[in-house]
Structure formats: structure tokens, C-alpha cells
Amino acid sequence: GAGVSQSPSNKVTEKGKDVELRCDPISGHTALYWYRQRLGQGLEFLIYFQGNSAPDKSGLPSDRFSAERTGESVSTLTIQRTQQEDSAVYLCASTLAGGATEAFFGQGTRLTVV
Amino acid sequence: SQQGEEDPQALSIQEGENATMNCSYKTSINNLQWYRQNSGRGLVHLILIRSNEREKHSGRLRVTLDTSKKSSSLLITASRAADTASYFCATDAGRRALTFGSGTRLQVQP
């Protein structure tokens, strides 16, 4: 596609349920990032993929969070047993060559845990 | 903690005035980028400055980089109401690319 696409754009879930967030990066972009942004806050780095590998998972806040990328394309971020503090906008970005080039962002998934 | 920290956290100016935002970072970088965010959604890339550059211009934007002080500034000249947004700096430290600061919320009053 022409840009980074994220789905769903909004998700309301009950506490304790699992959720899957999807990111479709720009075709040909080797690097993919997930960030979390709480209301009025900055971007919190979660995980970075280079191809299908994740050289840096250190930003994942707990073992309830996991992510994978397949075909050097689509990535899914899974949050198990969601908690209210997981409520945030989850942003995905892709770049042609890691951090050396411009990052293109999706519009994010707004997750609300009730 | 964040690699980059923007200052001030919030800035309110009148249309036509200049807006200056600063960013400080902690480790050596390959480049520094500035992004804009409207309404808490996707960020849009504004400008990238490499570690061997000191100043860069793009339209009404001027970015400076001082690697000895580990700081950068973003100047928006002749601001417009449409410039109202949050502005973030992002650094590429090589190992973990693109770490963002906490942002400056700019309000331009018409």
C-alpha cells in the first residue's frame, strides 16, 4: 500500500481479554517499530524488527506483550490478559533502512481496556 | 528514561511569531530527526539532520545540531494556526533506532 496501515483503528476490550493489533508496513521497508503512547505523553519504544528478526525487545513492558513479523511484512502485537494500564494508542512505523532514514507512521490503534 | 527530551513541554504563541523548541539527548547519535503529531495519532517526518551537519533548513523550518552539547533546536518561523501540534525529536543511536522524546505541545493563537 501507499502508507503504513494499522488495524483496528479503535479497540475496546474487557480487562483480562487478549488483543491483537496489526501493522502493514510500506512494501520494501525492512525495519518496523512499535511504540506505545499514553494520553498526553511521548512515544514509548516497545520493539524493533529488522526483517523478521527482533534485535531489540527490551521495550516490551511485560511478558504479556509479544510481537512477531512474517514475510518481512505484516507485524502483529499481542497483549494477553489486558489491564487498564494498557490503554493507550499503539503506533507502528516502518523505515527503508533502520533509523538512518525517515520513519513512516500508521495512524495507530487506540486501545481502551474497560 | 527517554533518550531525547524536548523543552519546553508546552509553548503558546501568536500567529506570525517564531517558535523555538529544544531537544537534548544522552548518547552519541548518527542522526536526529524532528516529527510532528496532530491529534495524538500518526507522526509526520519534518526533517533529518546528520551528526556531521550543524544546520539544516526546510521551508519555514530551521534545525540546528550541537553534538558537543548533545542538543538540537527546531525553529518555526512566521508561525500559523495550522502549525498547532506536538513536536518530537527522535535520535538514531545505531543500536536501537529512533528513540523519541516526550514532545513539545505548540499552540499558535490566530
GROMACS .gro file of C-alpha atoms in nm:
model
  224
    1GLY     CA    1   0.000   0.000   0.000
    2ALA     CA    2   0.089   0.364  -0.017
    3GLY     CA    3   0.142   0.407   0.354
    4VAL     CA    4   0.159   0.223   0.683
    5SER     CA    5  -0.175   0.072   0.771
    6GLN     CA    6  -0.285  -0.028   1.120
    7SER     CA    7  -0.593  -0.216   1.225
    8PRO     CA    8  -0.818  -0.186   1.403
    9SER     CA    9  -0.815   0.191   1.443
   10ASN     CA   10  -1.003   0.160   1.769
   11LYS     CA   11  -1.042  -0.134   2.005
   12VAL     CA   12  -1.237  -0.155   2.328
   13THR     CA   13  -1.179  -0.471   2.527
   14GLU     CA   14  -1.260  -0.605   2.866
   15LYS     CA   15  -0.990  -0.641   3.127
   16GLY     CA   16  -0.835  -0.986   3.109
   17LYS     CA   17  -0.902  -1.042   2.739
   18ASP     CA   18  -0.630  -1.084   2.478
   19VAL     CA   19  -0.598  -0.841   2.187
   20GLU     CA   20  -0.408  -0.847   1.857
   21LEU     CA   21  -0.302  -0.531   1.682
   22ARG     CA   22  -0.192  -0.543   1.320
   23CYS     CA   23   0.054  -0.334   1.122
   24ASP     CA   24   0.107  -0.341   0.744
   25PRO     CA   25   0.428  -0.150   0.667
   26ILE     CA   26   0.522   0.013   0.341
   27SER     CA   27   0.627  -0.251   0.091
   28GLY     CA   28   1.004  -0.295   0.085
   29HIS     CA   29   1.066  -0.133   0.423
   30THR     CA   30   1.297  -0.361   0.616
   31ALA     CA   31   1.261  -0.205   0.959
   32LEU     CA   32   0.940  -0.192   1.163
   33TYR     CA   33   0.879  -0.036   1.503
   34TRP     CA   34   0.605  -0.049   1.764
   35TYR     CA   35   0.551   0.234   2.010
   36ARG     CA   36   0.300   0.299   2.285
   37GLN     CA   37   0.171   0.647   2.359
   38ARG     CA   38  -0.038   0.719   2.662
   39LEU     CA   39  -0.261   1.026   2.663
   40GLY     CA   40  -0.055   1.343   2.656
   41GLN     CA   41   0.274   1.154   2.679
   42GLY     CA   42   0.565   1.083   2.449
   43LEU     CA   43   0.631   0.769   2.247
   44GLU     CA   44   0.744   0.469   2.446
   45PHE     CA   45   0.954   0.228   2.239
   46LEU     CA   46   0.828  -0.131   2.252
   47ILE     CA   47   1.006  -0.341   1.989
   48TYR     CA   48   1.201  -0.312   1.666
   49PHE     CA   49   1.213  -0.560   1.377
   50GLN     CA   50   1.483  -0.580   1.115
   51GLY     CA   51   1.336  -0.816   0.858
   52ASN     CA   52   1.158  -1.083   1.059
   53SER     CA   53   1.402  -1.068   1.349
   54ALA     CA   54   1.362  -0.855   1.659
   55PRO     CA   55   1.710  -0.747   1.768
   56ASP     CA   56   1.567  -0.528   2.041
   57LYS     CA   57   1.272  -0.641   2.251
   58SER     CA   58   1.380  -0.454   2.560
   59GLY     CA   59   1.093  -0.208   2.545
   60LEU     CA   60   0.819  -0.466   2.591
   61PRO     CA   61   0.675  -0.377   2.933
   62SER     CA   62   0.593  -0.729   3.049
   63ASP     CA   63   0.567  -1.089   2.933
   64ARG     CA   64   0.204  -1.022   2.847
   65PHE     CA   65   0.330  -0.835   2.542
   66SER     CA   66   0.466  -1.014   2.236
   67ALA     CA   67   0.510  -0.933   1.871
   68GLU     CA   68   0.601  -1.111   1.554
   69ARG     CA   69   0.666  -1.024   1.195
   70THR     CA   70   0.632  -1.255   0.898
   71GLY     CA   71   0.737  -1.235   0.535
   72GLU     CA   72   0.930  -0.918   0.617
   73SER     CA   73   0.592  -0.754   0.602
   74VAL     CA   74   0.295  -0.770   0.838
   75SER     CA   75   0.351  -0.748   1.212
   76THR     CA   76   0.116  -0.827   1.496
   77LEU     CA   77   0.144  -0.703   1.852
   78THR     CA   78  -0.037  -0.924   2.101
   79ILE     CA   79  -0.131  -0.821   2.451
   80GLN     CA   80  -0.250  -1.102   2.672
   81ARG     CA   81  -0.470  -1.061   2.979
   82THR     CA   82  -0.511  -0.690   2.916
   83GLN     CA   83  -0.501  -0.450   3.209
   84GLN     CA   84  -0.642  -0.098   3.233
   85GLU     CA   85  -0.291   0.047   3.225
   86ASP     CA   86  -0.253  -0.099   2.875
   87SER     CA   87  -0.497   0.164   2.748
   88ALA     CA   88  -0.307   0.379   2.502
   89VAL     CA   89  -0.252   0.446   2.134
   90TYR     CA   90  -0.023   0.186   1.979
   91LEU     CA   91   0.174   0.326   1.687
   92CYS     CA   92   0.360   0.135   1.419
   93ALA     CA   93   0.627   0.280   1.192
   94SER     CA   94   0.845   0.147   0.914
   95THR     CA   95   1.167   0.268   0.755
   96LEU     CA   96   1.360   0.175   0.447
   97ALA     CA   97   1.686   0.129   0.633
   98GLY     CA   98   1.657   0.134   1.008
   99GLY     CA   99   1.698   0.460   1.192
  100ALA     CA  100   1.912   0.616   0.924
  101THR     CA  101   1.612   0.722   0.723
  102GLU     CA  102   1.271   0.878   0.765
  103ALA     CA  103   1.010   0.677   0.954
  104PHE     CA  104   0.658   0.650   0.820
  105PHE     CA  105   0.386   0.608   1.080
  106GLY     CA  106   0.047   0.449   1.072
  107GLN     CA  107  -0.249   0.626   1.233
  108GLY     CA  108  -0.232   0.400   1.534
  109THR     CA  109  -0.470   0.175   1.722
  110ARG     CA  110  -0.645   0.336   2.017
  111LEU     CA  111  -0.685   0.060   2.276
  112THR     CA  112  -0.924   0.107   2.565
  113VAL     CA  113  -0.938  -0.156   2.836
  114VAL     CA  114  -1.253  -0.136   3.046
  115SER     CA  115   1.420   0.716   3.057
  116GLN     CA  116   1.387   0.886   2.720
  117GLN     CA  117   1.690   0.930   2.500
  118GLY     CA  118   1.561   1.268   2.384
  119GLU     CA  119   1.391   1.530   2.596
  120GLU     CA  120   1.217   1.829   2.446
  121ASP     CA  121   1.196   2.168   2.607
  122PRO     CA  122   0.963   2.342   2.673
  123GLN     CA  123   0.687   2.089   2.733
  124ALA     CA  124   0.430   2.340   2.611
  125LEU     CA  125   0.454   2.664   2.414
  126SER     CA  126   0.183   2.915   2.324
  127ILE     CA  127   0.250   3.194   2.076
  128GLN     CA  128   0.064   3.431   1.846
  129GLU     CA  129   0.035   3.373   1.474
  130GLY     CA  130   0.330   3.529   1.294
  131GLU     CA  131   0.574   3.481   1.580
  132ASN     CA  132   0.862   3.236   1.573
  133ALA     CA  133   0.856   2.917   1.778
  134THR     CA  134   1.171   2.753   1.911
  135MET     CA  135   1.181   2.405   2.059
  136ASN     CA  136   1.485   2.233   2.202
  137CYS     CA  137   1.586   1.871   2.231
  138SER     CA  138   1.859   1.719   2.446
  139TYR     CA  139   1.984   1.363   2.420
  140LYS     CA  140   2.221   1.141   2.610
  141THR     CA  141   2.426   0.915   2.385
  142SER     CA  142   2.617   0.957   2.060
  143ILE     CA  143   2.393   0.960   1.757
  144ASN     CA  144   2.411   0.902   1.383
  145ASN     CA  145   2.132   1.146   1.310
  146LEU     CA  146   1.849   1.338   1.473
  147GLN     CA  147   1.502   1.379   1.332
  148TRP     CA  148   1.205   1.601   1.410
  149TYR     CA  149   0.845   1.487   1.377
  150ARG     CA  150   0.506   1.649   1.410
  151GLN     CA  151   0.192   1.490   1.554
  152ASN     CA  152  -0.162   1.614   1.520
  153SER     CA  153  -0.443   1.491   1.744
  154GLY     CA  154  -0.246   1.213   1.911
  155ARG     CA  155  -0.227   0.993   1.603
  156GLY     CA  156   0.041   0.921   1.343
  157LEU     CA  157   0.361   1.124   1.333
  158VAL     CA  158   0.484   1.301   1.022
  159HIS     CA  159   0.852   1.341   0.947
  160LEU     CA  160   0.972   1.701   0.920
  161ILE     CA  161   1.348   1.700   0.885
  162LEU     CA  162   1.658   1.484   0.944
  163ILE     CA  163   1.997   1.625   1.037
  164ARG     CA  164   2.307   1.405   1.036
  165SER     CA  165   2.568   1.411   1.309
  166ASN     CA  166   2.821   1.585   1.082
  167GLU     CA  167   2.578   1.867   0.998
  168ARG     CA  168   2.527   2.177   1.212
  169GLU     CA  169   2.225   2.341   1.049
  170LYS     CA  170   1.954   2.250   0.803
  171HIS     CA  171   1.662   2.437   0.651
  172SER     CA  172   1.333   2.324   0.504
  173GLY     CA  173   1.080   2.592   0.416
  174ARG     CA  174   0.991   2.773   0.740
  175LEU     CA  175   1.182   2.518   0.947
  176ARG     CA  176   1.538   2.558   1.068
  177VAL     CA  177   1.712   2.286   1.266
  178THR     CA  178   2.045   2.312   1.443
  179LEU     CA  179   2.254   2.037   1.597
  180ASP     CA  180   2.530   2.074   1.854
  181THR     CA  181   2.684   1.733   1.913
  182SER     CA  182   2.923   1.869   2.178
  183LYS     CA  183   2.625   1.974   2.388
  184LYS     CA  184   2.408   1.682   2.270
  185SER     CA  185   2.130   1.920   2.179
  186SER     CA  186   1.919   2.029   1.884
  187SER     CA  187   1.672   2.307   1.822
  188LEU     CA  188   1.377   2.340   1.586
  189LEU     CA  189   1.276   2.689   1.481
  190ILE     CA  190   0.946   2.751   1.304
  191THR     CA  191   0.938   3.099   1.155
  192ALA     CA  192   0.625   3.307   1.089
  193SER     CA  193   0.404   3.054   1.264
  194ARG     CA  194   0.049   2.982   1.151
  195ALA     CA  195  -0.251   2.844   1.338
  196ALA     CA  196  -0.208   2.526   1.133
  197ASP     CA  197   0.132   2.470   1.298
  198THR     CA  198  -0.050   2.385   1.621
  199ALA     CA  199   0.065   2.030   1.704
  200SER     CA  200   0.306   1.832   1.917
  201TYR     CA  201   0.667   1.819   1.801
  202PHE     CA  202   0.905   1.537   1.882
  203CYS     CA  203   1.273   1.481   1.830
  204ALA     CA  204   1.398   1.130   1.758
  205THR     CA  205   1.752   1.002   1.770
  206ASP     CA  206   1.922   0.717   1.590
  207ALA     CA  207   2.185   0.585   1.826
  208GLY     CA  208   2.255   0.291   1.598
  209ARG     CA  209   2.172   0.002   1.827
  210ARG     CA  210   1.812   0.088   1.893
  211ALA     CA  211   1.700   0.313   1.617
  212LEU     CA  212   1.458   0.600   1.659
  213THR     CA  213   1.403   0.674   2.024
  214PHE     CA  214   1.162   0.959   2.079
  215GLY     CA  215   1.143   1.233   2.337
  216SER     CA  216   0.836   1.341   2.529
  217GLY     CA  217   0.745   1.624   2.292
  218THR     CA  218   0.663   1.992   2.291
  219ARG     CA  219   0.297   2.091   2.254
  220LEU     CA  220   0.280   2.405   2.041
  221GLN     CA  221  -0.032   2.620   2.037
  222VAL     CA  222  -0.043   2.901   1.779
  223GLN     CA  223  -0.317   3.152   1.853
  224PRO     CA  224  -0.481   3.309   1.544
   0.00000   0.00000   0.00000
